[in-house]
mmCIF file of C-alpha atoms in Angstrom:
data_model
loop_
_atom_site.group_PDB
_atom_site.id
_atom_site.type_symbol
_atom_site.label_atom_id
_atom_site.label_comp_id
_atom_site.label_asym_id
_atom_site.label_seq_id
_atom_site.Cartn_x
_atom_site.Cartn_y
_atom_site.Cartn_z
ATOM 1 C CA MET M 12 45.211 -165.228 -3.828
ATOM 2 C CA LEU M 13 45.878 -162.788 -0.975
ATOM 3 C CA VAL M 14 49.228 -162.097 -2.011
ATOM 4 C CA GLU M 15 47.592 -160.859 -5.331
ATOM 5 C CA VAL M 16 45.131 -159.203 -3.700
ATOM 6 C CA ALA M 17 47.998 -157.178 -1.850
ATOM 7 C CA ALA M 18 49.874 -156.546 -5.117
ATOM 8 C CA VAL M 19 46.637 -154.961 -6.735
ATOM 9 C CA MET M 20 45.744 -152.966 -3.521
ATOM 10 C CA LEU M 21 49.202 -151.570 -3.662
ATOM 11 C CA LEU M 22 48.772 -150.439 -7.095
ATOM 12 C CA LEU M 23 45.593 -149.046 -6.642
ATOM 13 C CA GLY M 24 46.729 -147.217 -3.364
ATOM 14 C CA LEU M 25 49.365 -145.307 -5.695
ATOM 15 C CA LEU M 26 45.952 -143.726 -7.231
ATOM 16 C CA LEU M 27 44.296 -143.250 -4.096
ATOM 17 C CA GLY M 28 47.094 -141.587 -2.387
ATOM 18 C CA PHE M 29 47.681 -139.270 -5.401
ATOM 19 C CA VAL M 30 44.008 -138.152 -5.436
ATOM 20 C CA GLY M 31 43.610 -138.054 -1.615
ATOM 21 C CA ALA M 32 40.630 -140.345 -1.740
ATOM 22 C CA GLY M 33 39.656 -143.070 0.570
ATOM 23 C CA GLY M 34 38.630 -145.374 -2.636
ATOM 24 C CA SER M 35 36.286 -147.684 -1.105
ATOM 25 C CA GLY M 36 34.330 -147.912 -4.115
ATOM 26 C CA PHE M 37 37.190 -148.855 -6.280
ATOM 27 C CA ILE M 38 38.240 -151.252 -3.714
ATOM 28 C CA ILE M 39 34.993 -152.989 -3.612
ATOM 29 C CA ALA M 40 34.979 -152.821 -7.696
ATOM 30 C CA ILE M 41 38.275 -154.693 -7.694
ATOM 31 C CA LEU M 42 37.467 -157.241 -5.097
ATOM 32 C CA THR M 43 34.054 -158.306 -6.778
ATOM 33 C CA VAL M 44 35.216 -157.855 -10.665
ATOM 34 C CA VAL M 45 38.753 -158.810 -10.568
ATOM 35 C CA PHE M 46 39.139 -161.370 -7.827
ATOM 36 C CA GLY M 47 35.331 -162.576 -7.855
ATOM 37 C CA TYR M 48 34.553 -162.180 -4.152
ATOM 38 C CA PRO M 49 30.753 -161.686 -3.296
ATOM 39 C CA ILE M 50 29.837 -158.128 -3.067
ATOM 40 C CA HIS M 51 28.631 -158.372 0.505
ATOM 41 C CA THR M 52 32.259 -159.232 1.672
ATOM 42 C CA ALA M 53 33.471 -156.606 -0.670
ATOM 43 C CA LEU M 54 31.361 -154.134 0.999
ATOM 44 C CA GLY M 55 32.351 -155.300 4.434
ATOM 45 C CA THR M 56 36.115 -155.264 3.750
ATOM 46 C CA ALA M 57 36.320 -152.034 2.127
ATOM 47 C CA LEU M 58 34.198 -150.084 4.781
ATOM 48 C CA ALA M 59 36.498 -151.671 7.647
ATOM 49 C CA ALA M 60 39.580 -150.837 5.832
ATOM 50 C CA MET M 61 38.995 -147.142 5.879
ATOM 51 C CA PHE M 62 39.030 -147.257 9.613
ATOM 52 C CA PHE M 63 42.738 -147.511 9.552
ATOM 53 C CA SER M 64 43.440 -145.052 7.011
ATOM 54 C CA SER M 65 40.689 -142.603 8.385
ATOM 55 C CA LEU M 66 42.457 -142.994 11.907
ATOM 56 C CA SER M 67 45.827 -142.027 10.760
ATOM 57 C CA GLY M 68 44.619 -139.101 8.754
ATOM 58 C CA SER M 69 42.606 -137.987 11.594
ATOM 59 C CA VAL M 70 45.686 -137.798 13.937
ATOM 60 C CA SER M 71 47.385 -135.648 11.071
ATOM 61 C CA HIS M 72 44.498 -133.257 10.766
ATOM 62 C CA TYR M 73 44.173 -132.875 14.413
ATOM 63 C CA ARG M 74 47.746 -131.794 14.791
ATOM 64 C CA GLU M 75 47.308 -129.324 11.817
ATOM 65 C CA GLY M 76 44.133 -127.707 13.580
ATOM 66 C CA ASN M 77 41.872 -128.799 10.840
ATOM 67 C CA MET M 78 39.131 -130.449 12.991
ATOM 68 C CA MET M 79 36.244 -129.341 15.030
ATOM 69 C CA LEU M 80 36.225 -132.055 17.790
ATOM 70 C CA LYS M 81 32.527 -131.570 19.095
ATOM 71 C CA THR M 82 31.106 -131.346 15.660
ATOM 72 C CA GLY M 83 33.089 -134.423 14.821
ATOM 73 C CA ALA M 84 32.018 -136.165 17.844
ATOM 74 C CA VAL M 85 28.313 -135.677 17.129
ATOM 75 C CA VAL M 86 28.339 -136.184 13.573
ATOM 76 C CA GLY M 87 30.430 -139.478 14.143
ATOM 77 C CA ALA M 88 28.123 -140.696 16.977
ATOM 78 C CA ALA M 89 25.065 -140.472 14.607
ATOM 79 C CA GLY M 90 26.927 -141.975 11.633
ATOM 80 C CA ALA M 91 28.016 -144.989 13.679
ATOM 81 C CA ILE M 92 24.446 -145.666 14.385
ATOM 82 C CA GLY M 93 23.380 -145.379 10.947
ATOM 83 C CA ALA M 94 26.216 -147.453 9.729
ATOM 84 C CA TRP M 95 25.713 -150.399 12.247
ATOM 85 C CA VAL M 96 21.779 -150.681 11.622
ATOM 86 C CA SER M 97 22.204 -150.358 7.652
ATOM 87 C CA SER M 98 25.064 -152.884 7.398
ATOM 88 C CA GLY M 99 22.513 -155.367 8.687
ATOM 89 C CA TRP M 100 20.153 -154.369 5.969
ATOM 90 C CA SER M 101 22.520 -155.062 3.327
ATOM 91 C CA SER M 102 22.262 -158.825 3.929
ATOM 92 C CA TYR M 103 18.686 -158.638 2.759
ATOM 93 C CA ILE M 104 19.533 -156.974 -0.634
ATOM 94 C CA PRO M 105 20.469 -159.780 -3.372
ATOM 95 C CA GLU M 106 23.809 -159.375 -5.049
ATOM 96 C CA ASN M 107 23.092 -158.180 -8.216
ATOM 97 C CA HIS M 108 20.836 -155.566 -6.849
ATOM 98 C CA LEU M 109 23.097 -154.357 -4.484
ATOM 99 C CA GLY M 110 26.029 -154.031 -7.177
ATOM 100 C CA TRP M 111 23.749 -151.781 -9.324
ATOM 101 C CA MET M 112 22.860 -149.746 -6.104
ATOM 102 C CA THR M 113 26.577 -149.404 -5.202
ATOM 103 C CA SER M 114 27.466 -148.394 -8.623
ATOM 104 C CA GLY M 115 24.718 -145.721 -8.379
ATOM 105 C CA MET M 116 25.853 -144.484 -5.370
ATOM 106 C CA LEU M 117 29.563 -144.190 -6.690
ATOM 107 C CA PHE M 118 28.510 -141.979 -9.478
ATOM 108 C CA SER M 119 26.609 -139.736 -7.015
ATOM 109 C CA SER M 120 29.711 -139.504 -5.064
ATOM 110 C CA GLY M 121 31.757 -138.087 -8.086
ATOM 111 C CA LEU M 122 29.132 -135.596 -8.854
ATOM 112 C CA ALA M 123 28.942 -134.580 -5.072
ATOM 113 C CA LEU M 124 32.632 -134.180 -5.148
ATOM 114 C CA TRP M 125 32.404 -131.889 -8.221
ATOM 115 C CA PHE M 126 29.631 -130.077 -6.665
ATOM 116 C CA ARG M 127 32.033 -129.654 -3.561
ATOM 117 C CA MET M 128 34.721 -128.314 -5.623
ATOM 118 C CA ALA M 129 32.436 -125.742 -7.318
ATOM 119 C CA TYR M 130 30.943 -124.685 -3.891
ATOM 120 C CA GLN M 131 34.856 -124.399 -2.441
ATOM 121 C CA ALA M 132 35.738 -122.155 -5.299
ATOM 122 C CA LYS M 133 32.697 -119.964 -4.760
ATOM 123 C CA ARG M 134 33.626 -119.483 -1.126
ATOM 124 C CA THR M 135 36.984 -118.828 -1.828
ATOM 125 C CA GLY M 136 37.818 -115.303 -0.575
ATOM 126 C CA ASN M 137 34.750 -114.940 1.212
ATOM 127 C CA GLN M 138 35.564 -113.984 4.911
ATOM 128 C CA HIS M 139 31.697 -113.599 6.122
ATOM 129 C CA ASN M 140 31.163 -117.415 6.812
ATOM 130 C CA SER M 141 31.339 -118.845 10.225
ATOM 131 C CA PRO M 142 30.529 -122.034 11.669
ATOM 132 C CA LEU M 143 27.267 -122.845 13.399
ATOM 133 C CA GLN M 144 27.788 -122.492 17.028
ATOM 134 C CA SER M 145 28.334 -126.053 18.425
ATOM 135 C CA ARG M 146 25.196 -125.768 20.922
ATOM 136 C CA GLY M 147 21.687 -125.371 20.775
ATOM 137 C CA MET M 148 19.041 -127.774 19.300
ATOM 138 C CA LYS M 149 19.723 -126.637 15.511
ATOM 139 C CA PHE M 150 23.401 -127.543 15.636
ATOM 140 C CA TYR M 151 22.329 -131.098 17.332
ATOM 141 C CA ALA M 152 19.783 -131.611 14.834
ATOM 142 C CA SER M 153 21.645 -130.727 11.800
ATOM 143 C CA ALA M 154 24.886 -132.699 13.273
ATOM 144 C CA ALA M 155 22.670 -135.806 13.920
ATOM 145 C CA ALA M 156 21.029 -135.559 10.456
ATOM 146 C CA ILE M 157 24.229 -135.545 8.619
ATOM 147 C CA GLY M 158 25.498 -138.444 10.467
ATOM 148 C CA LEU M 159 22.568 -140.574 10.314
ATOM 149 C CA VAL M 160 22.159 -139.925 6.582
ATOM 150 C CA THR M 161 25.625 -140.454 5.642
ATOM 151 C CA GLY M 162 26.364 -143.394 8.171
ATOM 152 C CA THR M 163 23.474 -145.222 6.631
ATOM 153 C CA LEU M 164 24.701 -144.748 3.120
ATOM 154 C CA SER M 165 28.344 -145.987 4.469
ATOM 155 C CA GLY M 166 26.810 -148.963 6.142
ATOM 156 C CA LEU M 167 24.642 -149.987 3.368
ATOM 157 C CA PHE M 168 26.976 -149.483 0.329
ATOM 158 C CA GLY M 169 30.308 -149.941 1.807
ATOM 159 C CA ILE M 170 31.333 -146.425 0.831
ATOM 160 C CA GLY M 171 33.300 -143.621 2.690
ATOM 161 C CA SER M 172 30.318 -140.677 1.838
ATOM 162 C CA THR M 173 33.254 -138.391 2.117
ATOM 163 C CA PRO M 174 32.069 -135.903 -0.538
ATOM 164 C CA PHE M 175 28.298 -136.227 1.369
ATOM 165 C CA ILE M 176 29.695 -135.355 4.870
ATOM 166 C CA GLN M 177 31.962 -132.623 3.740
ATOM 167 C CA LEU M 178 29.030 -130.864 1.987
ATOM 168 C CA GLY M 179 26.703 -131.292 4.811
ATOM 169 C CA LEU M 180 29.359 -129.891 7.046
ATOM 170 C CA MET M 181 29.825 -127.089 5.014
ATOM 171 C CA LEU M 182 26.133 -126.367 3.851
ATOM 172 C CA LEU M 183 24.367 -127.101 7.104
ATOM 173 C CA LEU M 184 26.940 -126.270 9.590
ATOM 174 C CA GLY M 185 29.048 -123.441 7.827
ATOM 175 C CA LEU M 186 32.302 -125.297 8.208
ATOM 176 C CA SER M 187 35.087 -123.971 5.990
ATOM 177 C CA MET M 188 36.643 -126.694 3.396
ATOM 178 C CA ARG M 189 39.699 -127.104 5.525
ATOM 179 C CA LEU M 190 37.560 -127.606 8.658
ATOM 180 C CA ALA M 191 35.137 -129.923 6.818
ATOM 181 C CA ALA M 192 38.131 -131.888 5.405
ATOM 182 C CA GLY M 193 39.785 -132.472 8.864
ATOM 183 C CA THR M 194 36.421 -133.030 10.476
ATOM 184 C CA THR M 195 35.168 -135.738 8.124
ATOM 185 C CA MET M 196 38.141 -137.748 8.559
ATOM 186 C CA MET M 197 37.347 -137.885 12.375
ATOM 187 C CA VAL M 198 33.594 -138.897 11.243
ATOM 188 C CA ILE M 199 34.626 -141.731 8.910
ATOM 189 C CA VAL M 200 36.323 -143.261 11.911
ATOM 190 C CA PRO M 201 33.442 -144.243 13.936
ATOM 191 C CA ILE M 202 31.472 -145.020 10.975
ATOM 192 C CA ALA M 203 34.014 -147.421 9.582
ATOM 193 C CA LEU M 204 34.425 -148.981 12.923
ATOM 194 C CA ALA M 205 30.587 -149.572 13.354
ATOM 195 C CA GLY M 206 29.787 -150.536 9.706
ATOM 196 C CA GLY M 207 32.834 -153.131 9.801
ATOM 197 C CA ALA M 208 31.537 -154.594 13.053
ATOM 198 C CA GLY M 209 28.247 -154.842 11.747
ATOM 199 C CA TYR M 210 29.239 -156.420 8.434
ATOM 200 C CA TYR M 211 31.237 -159.039 10.742
ATOM 201 C CA SER M 212 28.650 -159.889 12.755
ATOM 202 C CA VAL M 213 26.476 -160.891 9.924
ATOM 203 C CA GLY M 214 29.570 -162.925 8.555
ATOM 204 C CA TYR M 215 30.437 -160.555 5.644
ATOM 205 C CA LEU M 216 34.120 -159.451 6.711
ATOM 206 C CA ASP M 217 36.884 -161.740 5.823
ATOM 207 C CA ILE M 218 39.935 -160.707 8.181
ATOM 208 C CA GLN M 219 42.773 -162.046 6.123
ATOM 209 C CA LEU M 220 41.349 -160.461 3.334
ATOM 210 C CA LEU M 221 41.090 -157.063 5.137
ATOM 211 C CA VAL M 222 44.742 -157.374 6.200
ATOM 212 C CA ALA M 223 45.742 -157.931 2.668
ATOM 213 C CA VAL M 224 43.627 -154.940 1.618
ATOM 214 C CA VAL M 225 44.925 -152.406 4.456
ATOM 215 C CA VAL M 226 48.726 -153.341 3.785
ATOM 216 C CA GLY M 227 48.400 -152.716 0.097
ATOM 217 C CA THR M 228 46.388 -149.592 0.059
ATOM 218 C CA MET M 229 48.470 -148.034 2.990
ATOM 219 C CA LEU M 230 51.801 -148.906 1.681
ATOM 220 C CA GLY M 231 50.636 -147.533 -1.938
ATOM 221 C CA SER M 232 48.960 -144.411 -0.677
ATOM 222 C CA TYR M 233 52.106 -143.346 1.182
ATOM 223 C CA VAL M 234 53.959 -143.442 -2.001
ATOM 224 C CA GLY M 235 51.302 -141.882 -4.102
ATOM 225 C CA ALA M 236 50.673 -138.667 -2.050
ATOM 226 C CA LYS M 237 54.171 -137.430 -2.809
ATOM 227 C CA PHE M 238 53.261 -136.865 -6.471
ATOM 228 C CA THR M 239 49.933 -134.810 -5.433
ATOM 229 C CA LYS M 240 51.994 -131.689 -5.723
ATOM 230 C CA ARG M 241 53.645 -132.475 -8.691
ATOM 231 C CA VAL M 242 50.896 -132.390 -11.239
ATOM 232 C CA PRO M 243 48.606 -129.476 -12.564
ATOM 233 C CA ALA M 244 45.682 -128.761 -10.238
ATOM 234 C CA ILE M 245 43.151 -129.291 -12.860
ATOM 235 C CA MET M 246 44.588 -132.538 -13.485
ATOM 236 C CA LEU M 247 44.359 -133.489 -9.927
ATOM 237 C CA LYS M 248 40.796 -132.335 -9.662
ATOM 238 C CA THR M 249 39.750 -134.096 -12.921
ATOM 239 C CA CYS M 250 41.326 -137.515 -11.556
ATOM 240 C CA MET M 251 39.605 -136.981 -8.155
ATOM 241 C CA VAL M 252 36.033 -136.655 -9.877
ATOM 242 C CA ILE M 253 36.652 -139.647 -12.138
ATOM 243 C CA THR M 254 38.082 -142.079 -9.607
ATOM 244 C CA PRO M 255 34.912 -143.125 -7.920
ATOM 245 C CA MET M 256 33.134 -143.029 -11.246
ATOM 246 C CA LEU M 257 35.656 -145.280 -12.613
ATOM 247 C CA GLY M 258 35.093 -147.684 -9.838
ATOM 248 C CA ALA M 259 31.107 -147.452 -10.640
ATOM 249 C CA THR M 260 31.737 -148.432 -14.072
ATOM 250 C CA ILE M 261 34.005 -151.395 -13.378
ATOM 251 C CA LEU M 262 31.417 -152.516 -10.868
ATOM 252 C CA LEU M 263 28.854 -152.322 -13.605
ATOM 253 C CA ILE M 264 30.870 -154.847 -15.531
#
């Protein structure tokens, strides 16, 4: 079955690379609905898989200067704590309930992504916004709150919480869209690592399945990313919002 999983993940990676999404929710839906894996295993696998894609993406963003290291470190450390703790909570939630809850979170992610785009458009051309200084109690409290909340969501539902992290960085810490995107990629690395380790500690991480998912999605994403600039912007934005919602719909099945 692992060969079939890798092949399907390759196709899924084409879509994820095209829209620039981590796609953990879609991975969860495919693993549970199509291949019949228990949702707890799917959550742990999808969360751990994000570590590899986020790590490579972080290196790229760092080289491009799209990252605030101190902000990412504080938010990521708090997020790792939240992900580690909440990954253990998921084992106490029945599979059918967890499926519904995860689906609801994916729909919320789609809405948050739409709101992020609207917020970005509103701020376009505004040169008076500046990031919150990376010191003082206000900064540390805001950064820790963003990390704990989004890390808890990631660990409990196996999702990347990318739109929520980016919104938090923009609304609470004043980061631009460019800096929020790059810093978010850095934040997800410790969250995915801690959450994946948490699921592994309770027996919900299949290493062979993880390898099949990572190989398939990363190869597909590499090819899919080449099509991003070849379609109208409105089509790309629509696909970005619909992707997590489509995953949520499949999961409801």
